[in-house]
CSV table of C-alpha atoms in Angstrom, one decimal:
chain,number,residue,atom,x,y,z
A,1,UNK,CA,-18.5,12.1,-1.0
A,2,UNK,CA,-21.1,10.7,-3.3
A,3,UNK,CA,-23.8,12.4,-1.2
A,4,UNK,CA,-21.8,15.5,-0.3
A,5,UNK,CA,-21.4,16.8,-3.9
A,6,UNK,CA,-25.1,16.7,-4.8
A,7,UNK,CA,-25.9,18.2,-1.4
A,8,UNK,CA,-23.4,21.0,-2.1
A,9,UNK,CA,-24.9,21.7,-5.5
A,10,UNK,CA,-28.5,21.6,-4.2
A,11,UNK,CA,-27.5,23.8,-1.2
A,12,UNK,CA,-26.0,26.4,-3.4
A,13,UNK,CA,-29.1,26.5,-5.7
A,14,UNK,CA,-31.4,26.8,-2.6
A,15,UNK,CA,-29.1,29.5,-1.1
A,16,UNK,CA,-28.9,31.6,-4.2
A,17,UNK,CA,-32.5,31.3,-5.3
A,18,UNK,CA,-33.7,31.9,-1.7
A,19,UNK,CA,-31.5,34.9,-1.3
A,20,UNK,CA,-33.0,36.4,-4.5
A,21,UNK,CA,-36.5,35.9,-3.2
A,22,UNK,CA,-35.7,37.2,0.3
A,23,UNK,CA,-33.9,40.4,-0.9
A,24,UNK,CA,-36.5,41.2,-3.6
A,25,UNK,CA,-39.3,40.7,-1.0
A,26,UNK,CA,-37.5,42.8,1.5
A,27,UNK,CA,-37.0,45.6,-1.1
A,28,UNK,CA,-40.7,45.5,-1.9
A,29,UNK,CA,-41.7,45.7,1.7
A,30,UNK,CA,-39.3,48.6,2.3
A,31,UNK,CA,-40.5,50.5,-0.7
A,32,UNK,CA,-44.1,50.0,0.4
A,33,UNK,CA,-43.2,51.5,3.7
A,34,UNK,CA,-41.9,54.6,2.0
A,35,UNK,CA,-38.2,54.1,2.2
A,36,UNK,CA,-36.2,56.2,-0.2
A,37,UNK,CA,-35.0,54.6,-3.5
A,38,UNK,CA,-31.4,55.2,-2.5
A,39,UNK,CA,-31.9,53.3,0.9
A,40,UNK,CA,-33.7,50.5,-0.8
A,41,UNK,CA,-31.0,50.3,-3.5
A,42,UNK,CA,-28.3,50.2,-0.8
A,43,UNK,CA,-30.1,47.3,0.9
A,44,UNK,CA,-30.6,45.4,-2.4
A,45,UNK,CA,-27.2,45.9,-3.9
A,46,UNK,CA,-25.3,45.7,-0.6
A,47,UNK,CA,-27.1,42.9,1.2
A,48,UNK,CA,-28.3,41.2,-1.9
A,49,UNK,CA,-24.8,40.6,-3.3
A,50,UNK,CA,-23.5,39.3,0.1
A,51,UNK,CA,-26.5,37.3,1.3
A,52,UNK,CA,-25.2,33.9,0.3
A,53,UNK,CA,-21.8,34.6,1.9
A,54,UNK,CA,-23.4,36.0,5.0
A,55,UNK,CA,-25.7,32.9,5.5
A,56,UNK,CA,-23.0,30.3,4.8
A,57,UNK,CA,-20.3,32.0,6.9
A,58,UNK,CA,-22.8,32.6,9.8
A,59,UNK,CA,-23.9,28.9,9.8
A,60,UNK,CA,-20.2,27.8,9.6
A,61,UNK,CA,-19.2,30.1,12.5
A,62,UNK,CA,-22.2,28.8,14.6
A,63,UNK,CA,-21.0,25.2,14.0
A,64,UNK,CA,-17.4,26.0,14.9
A,65,UNK,CA,-16.1,25.9,11.3
A,66,UNK,CA,-14.4,29.3,11.3
A,67,UNK,CA,-11.9,28.3,8.7
A,68,UNK,CA,-14.8,27.6,6.3
A,69,UNK,CA,-16.5,30.9,7.1
A,70,UNK,CA,-13.4,33.0,6.8
A,71,UNK,CA,-12.3,31.1,3.7
A,72,UNK,CA,-15.6,31.9,2.1
A,73,UNK,CA,-15.2,35.6,2.7
A,74,UNK,CA,-11.6,35.7,1.4
A,75,UNK,CA,-12.4,33.6,-1.6
A,76,UNK,CA,-15.5,35.6,-2.5
A,77,UNK,CA,-13.6,38.9,-2.3
A,78,UNK,CA,-10.8,37.5,-4.5
A,79,UNK,CA,-13.2,36.0,-7.0
A,80,UNK,CA,-15.2,39.2,-7.3
A,81,UNK,CA,-12.2,41.3,-8.3
A,82,UNK,CA,-10.2,38.7,-10.3
A,83,UNK,CA,-12.5,36.0,-11.8
A,84,UNK,CA,-15.8,38.0,-12.2
A,85,UNK,CA,-14.1,41.3,-13.1
A,86,UNK,CA,-11.7,39.5,-15.4
A,87,UNK,CA,-14.3,37.5,-17.3
A,88,UNK,CA,-16.6,40.5,-17.6
A,89,UNK,CA,-13.9,42.7,-19.1
A,90,UNK,CA,-13.0,39.9,-21.6
A,91,UNK,CA,-16.7,40.1,-22.7
A,92,UNK,CA,-16.7,43.9,-23.0
A,93,UNK,CA,-14.3,46.7,-22.1
A,94,UNK,CA,-15.6,48.1,-18.8
A,95,UNK,CA,-15.9,51.8,-18.2
A,96,UNK,CA,-15.4,53.1,-14.7
A,97,UNK,CA,-17.4,56.0,-13.2
A,98,UNK,CA,-15.4,58.7,-11.6
A,99,UNK,CA,-17.3,58.3,-8.3
A,100,UNK,CA,-16.2,54.6,-8.1
A,101,UNK,CA,-12.6,55.8,-8.0
A,102,UNK,CA,-13.2,58.5,-5.4
A,103,UNK,CA,-15.7,56.7,-3.2
A,104,UNK,CA,-16.3,53.0,-3.6
A,105,UNK,CA,-12.7,52.1,-4.4
A,106,UNK,CA,-11.1,53.6,-1.3
A,107,UNK,CA,-14.0,52.4,0.8
A,108,UNK,CA,-13.6,48.8,-0.5
A,109,UNK,CA,-9.8,48.9,0.0
A,110,UNK,CA,-10.3,50.1,3.6
A,111,UNK,CA,-12.9,47.5,4.4
A,112,UNK,CA,-10.8,44.6,3.0
A,113,UNK,CA,-7.6,46.0,4.7
A,114,UNK,CA,-9.4,46.1,8.1
A,115,UNK,CA,-10.7,42.5,7.8
A,116,UNK,CA,-7.3,41.3,6.6
A,117,UNK,CA,-5.6,43.1,9.6
A,118,UNK,CA,-8.0,41.5,12.1
A,119,UNK,CA,-7.4,37.9,10.8
A,120,UNK,CA,-3.6,38.2,10.5
A,121,UNK,CA,-3.2,36.9,14.1
A,122,UNK,CA,-5.2,33.8,13.3
A,123,UNK,CA,-8.3,34.7,15.2
A,124,UNK,CA,-11.4,37.0,15.3
A,125,UNK,CA,-12.4,38.6,18.6
A,126,UNK,CA,-15.8,39.9,19.6
A,127,UNK,CA,-14.3,43.4,19.9
A,128,UNK,CA,-13.1,43.1,16.3
A,129,UNK,CA,-16.6,42.1,15.3
A,130,UNK,CA,-18.0,45.2,16.8
A,131,UNK,CA,-15.4,47.3,15.0
A,132,UNK,CA,-16.3,45.7,11.7
A,133,UNK,CA,-20.0,46.3,12.5
A,134,UNK,CA,-19.3,49.9,13.2
A,135,UNK,CA,-17.4,50.1,9.9
A,136,UNK,CA,-20.5,48.6,8.1
A,137,UNK,CA,-22.7,51.4,9.7
A,138,UNK,CA,-20.3,54.0,8.4
A,139,UNK,CA,-20.2,52.4,5.0
A,140,UNK,CA,-24.0,52.3,4.8
A,141,UNK,CA,-24.2,55.9,5.8
A,142,UNK,CA,-21.7,56.9,3.1
A,143,UNK,CA,-23.5,54.8,0.5
A,144,UNK,CA,-26.9,56.3,1.4
A,145,UNK,CA,-25.6,59.9,1.8
A,146,UNK,CA,-23.7,59.9,-1.5
A,147,UNK,CA,-26.1,57.7,-3.4
A,148,UNK,CA,-23.3,55.4,-4.7
A,149,UNK,CA,-25.4,52.2,-4.7
A,150,UNK,CA,-25.9,52.5,-8.5
A,151,UNK,CA,-29.1,53.2,-10.4
A,152,UNK,CA,-31.8,52.8,-7.8
A,153,UNK,CA,-34.6,54.7,-9.3
A,154,UNK,CA,-36.7,51.7,-10.2
A,155,UNK,CA,-36.1,50.1,-6.8
A,156,UNK,CA,-38.3,52.6,-4.9
A,157,UNK,CA,-41.6,51.5,-6.6
A,158,UNK,CA,-43.7,49.2,-4.4
A,159,UNK,CA,-44.6,45.8,-5.8
A,160,UNK,CA,-48.0,45.4,-7.4
A,161,UNK,CA,-48.5,42.1,-5.5
A,162,UNK,CA,-50.5,42.1,-2.3
A,163,UNK,CA,-48.3,42.6,0.8
A,164,UNK,CA,-49.3,39.3,2.3
A,165,UNK,CA,-48.0,37.5,-0.8
A,166,UNK,CA,-44.8,39.5,-0.7
A,167,UNK,CA,-44.3,38.7,3.0
A,168,UNK,CA,-45.0,35.0,2.3
A,169,UNK,CA,-42.4,34.9,-0.6
A,170,UNK,CA,-39.9,36.8,1.6
A,171,UNK,CA,-40.3,34.2,4.4
A,172,UNK,CA,-40.0,31.4,1.9
A,173,UNK,CA,-36.8,32.9,0.6
A,174,UNK,CA,-35.4,33.1,4.1
A,175,UNK,CA,-36.2,29.5,4.8
A,176,UNK,CA,-34.6,28.4,1.5
A,177,UNK,CA,-31.4,30.3,2.3
A,178,UNK,CA,-31.2,28.8,5.8
A,179,UNK,CA,-31.7,25.3,4.5
A,180,UNK,CA,-29.3,25.9,1.6
A,181,UNK,CA,-26.6,27.3,3.9
A,182,UNK,CA,-26.9,24.3,6.3
A,183,UNK,CA,-26.5,22.0,3.3
A,184,UNK,CA,-23.5,23.9,1.9
A,185,UNK,CA,-21.7,23.9,5.2
A,186,UNK,CA,-22.3,20.2,5.9
A,187,UNK,CA,-21.2,19.2,2.3
A,188,UNK,CA,-18.1,21.4,2.4
A,189,UNK,CA,-17.0,19.9,5.7
A,190,UNK,CA,-17.6,16.4,4.3
A,191,UNK,CA,-15.6,17.1,1.2
A,192,UNK,CA,-12.8,18.6,3.1
A,193,UNK,CA,-12.6,15.6,5.4
A,194,UNK,CA,-12.8,13.0,2.6
A,195,UNK,CA,-10.1,14.7,0.5
A,196,UNK,CA,-8.0,15.6,3.4
A,197,UNK,CA,-8.3,19.3,2.6
A,198,UNK,CA,-8.6,22.2,5.1
A,199,UNK,CA,-12.0,23.7,5.5
A,200,UNK,CA,-10.5,27.1,4.7
A,201,UNK,CA,-9.3,25.9,1.3
A,202,UNK,CA,-12.7,24.4,0.5
A,203,UNK,CA,-14.3,27.7,1.6
A,204,UNK,CA,-11.9,29.7,-0.5
A,205,UNK,CA,-12.5,27.6,-3.6
A,206,UNK,CA,-15.7,25.5,-3.9
A,207,UNK,CA,-18.0,27.5,-1.6
A,208,UNK,CA,-16.8,31.0,-2.6
A,209,UNK,CA,-16.9,30.0,-6.3
A,210,UNK,CA,-20.4,28.7,-5.9
A,211,UNK,CA,-21.7,31.8,-4.1
A,212,UNK,CA,-20.0,34.0,-6.8
A,213,UNK,CA,-21.3,32.2,-9.9
A,214,UNK,CA,-24.7,34.1,-9.9
A,215,UNK,CA,-22.8,37.4,-9.7
A,216,UNK,CA,-20.6,36.2,-12.6
A,217,UNK,CA,-23.7,35.4,-14.6
A,218,UNK,CA,-25.5,38.7,-14.0
A,219,UNK,CA,-22.3,40.7,-14.6
A,220,UNK,CA,-21.6,39.0,-17.9
A,221,UNK,CA,-25.2,39.4,-19.0
A,222,UNK,CA,-25.0,43.2,-18.2
A,223,UNK,CA,-21.8,43.4,-20.2
A,224,UNK,CA,-23.5,41.8,-23.2
A,225,UNK,CA,-26.3,44.3,-23.0
A,226,UNK,CA,-23.8,47.2,-22.9
A,227,UNK,CA,-24.5,48.0,-19.3
A,228,UNK,CA,-20.9,48.2,-18.2
A,229,UNK,CA,-20.8,51.4,-16.2
A,230,UNK,CA,-21.8,50.0,-12.8
A,231,UNK,CA,-20.0,46.7,-13.0
A,232,UNK,CA,-16.8,47.7,-11.2
A,233,UNK,CA,-18.6,49.8,-8.5
A,234,UNK,CA,-21.0,46.9,-7.7
A,235,UNK,CA,-18.2,44.4,-7.4
A,236,UNK,CA,-16.3,46.7,-5.1
A,237,UNK,CA,-19.5,47.3,-3.1
A,238,UNK,CA,-19.9,43.5,-2.7
A,239,UNK,CA,-16.4,43.4,-1.2
A,240,UNK,CA,-17.3,46.1,1.3
A,241,UNK,CA,-20.3,44.1,2.6
A,242,UNK,CA,-18.4,40.8,2.5
A,243,UNK,CA,-15.6,42.2,4.6
A,244,UNK,CA,-17.6,44.2,7.1
A,245,UNK,CA,-21.0,42.5,7.4
A,246,UNK,CA,-19.9,38.9,7.0
A,247,UNK,CA,-16.7,39.4,8.9
A,248,UNK,CA,-18.7,41.0,11.8
A,249,UNK,CA,-21.2,38.1,11.8
A,250,UNK,CA,-18.4,35.5,12.1
A,251,UNK,CA,-16.7,37.4,14.9
A,252,UNK,CA,-19.8,38.1,16.9
A,253,UNK,CA,-21.3,34.6,16.5
A,254,UNK,CA,-18.2,32.7,17.4
A,255,UNK,CA,-15.1,34.7,18.4
A,256,UNK,CA,-12.3,32.1,18.3
A,257,UNK,CA,-9.2,30.9,16.6
A,258,UNK,CA,-9.6,30.4,12.8
A,259,UNK,CA,-7.1,27.5,12.8
A,260,UNK,CA,-5.7,28.0,9.3
A,261,UNK,CA,-2.4,29.9,9.2
A,262,UNK,CA,-2.1,29.7,5.4
A,263,UNK,CA,-5.5,31.2,4.9
A,264,UNK,CA,-5.1,34.0,7.4
A,265,UNK,CA,-1.6,34.8,6.2
A,266,UNK,CA,-1.2,34.1,2.5
A,267,UNK,CA,-4.9,34.3,1.9
A,268,UNK,CA,-5.3,37.6,3.5
A,269,UNK,CA,-2.4,39.0,1.5
A,270,UNK,CA,-3.9,37.7,-1.7
A,271,UNK,CA,-7.2,39.3,-0.9
A,272,UNK,CA,-5.7,42.7,-0.1
A,273,UNK,CA,-3.5,42.5,-3.2
A,274,UNK,CA,-6.5,41.7,-5.4
A,275,UNK,CA,-8.5,44.7,-4.3
A,276,UNK,CA,-5.6,47.1,-4.6
A,277,UNK,CA,-4.6,45.7,-8.0
A,278,UNK,CA,-8.2,45.9,-9.3
A,279,UNK,CA,-8.5,49.5,-8.1
A,280,UNK,CA,-5.3,50.5,-9.8
A,281,UNK,CA,-6.3,48.7,-13.0
A,282,UNK,CA,-9.7,50.5,-12.9
A,283,UNK,CA,-8.0,53.9,-12.3
A,284,UNK,CA,-5.9,53.5,-15.5
A,285,UNK,CA,-7.8,55.5,-18.1
A,286,UNK,CA,-11.0,54.7,-16.1
A,287,UNK,CA,-11.5,51.5,-17.9
A,288,UNK,CA,-10.7,47.8,-17.7
A,289,UNK,CA,-9.5,46.4,-21.0
A,290,UNK,CA,-9.7,42.8,-22.3
A,291,UNK,CA,-5.9,42.3,-21.8
A,292,UNK,CA,-6.3,43.5,-18.2
A,293,UNK,CA,-9.2,41.0,-17.9
A,294,UNK,CA,-7.0,38.2,-18.9
A,295,UNK,CA,-4.4,39.2,-16.3
A,296,UNK,CA,-7.1,39.4,-13.6
A,297,UNK,CA,-8.3,35.9,-14.6
A,298,UNK,CA,-4.7,34.6,-14.4
A,299,UNK,CA,-4.4,36.1,-10.9
A,300,UNK,CA,-7.4,34.1,-9.8
A,301,UNK,CA,-5.9,30.9,-11.1
A,302,UNK,CA,-2.6,31.8,-9.4
A,303,UNK,CA,-4.4,32.5,-6.1
A,304,UNK,CA,-6.0,29.0,-6.2
A,305,UNK,CA,-2.6,27.5,-6.8
A,306,UNK,CA,-1.0,29.6,-4.0
A,307,UNK,CA,-3.6,28.5,-1.5
A,308,UNK,CA,-3.5,24.9,-2.6
A,309,UNK,CA,0.3,24.7,-2.6
A,310,UNK,CA,0.6,25.4,1.1
């Protein structure tokens, strides 16, 4: 336990910092190869927000810790639309673009609902993984076609750095994420064992919160600068990629029983309820008020209690 907690913290730092380096480098390389700004933006905003979850859940699945991997997906989805959205709207009233309500909102709801449906029986199959992967392809196509990845104009400019330095930084970022993910999975498993907790609960709480903290920080910073228009859309977009990309990775790497009925039952219901409630709140006058932010934050606390209470 004394070793696991520092390893968890160090792993999360490596994971998040490495993911930033890797995604930024990948965007620079893609831009230098002439990819469109919208496509580069979709990669950065989509994969970038879900890279920590993808790496942690993939490593967990490969090691047979499906509860931890699935718990991370569910916990991250819930945290995005209750904790992060709630705190952000307490900092500043959030405006919601019309396109978010007509495109990203329904797409996120469908993605979360599909993932929730697949885990309700307590397992993920390889066929379900391919369905989630197909859903990801469709989602990417819609994002690129409609240009709903946010303001991507600046993302299409190639980096001023030499490409060999960009490639080196990108490779270093990938190595950091892999080492960080291994550390997080090991530490989370140790903590679960020492405290007699399920790995699903640790994934839902500690791991998901850790991978969501950077997003919370950047979202609050954007709100303080008055850049509130894209917050809701980006959080919904993160849930799209969490549910489809990370869900597909878990199912394709290790199709098996998840082994946590509370997580796949109550947890799945909480996740679906969170995305539907956040969408309805956002659709009310196309804004999220401070009072609604307090309610969303309270829902996150309630979700933790509900999962912990068994």
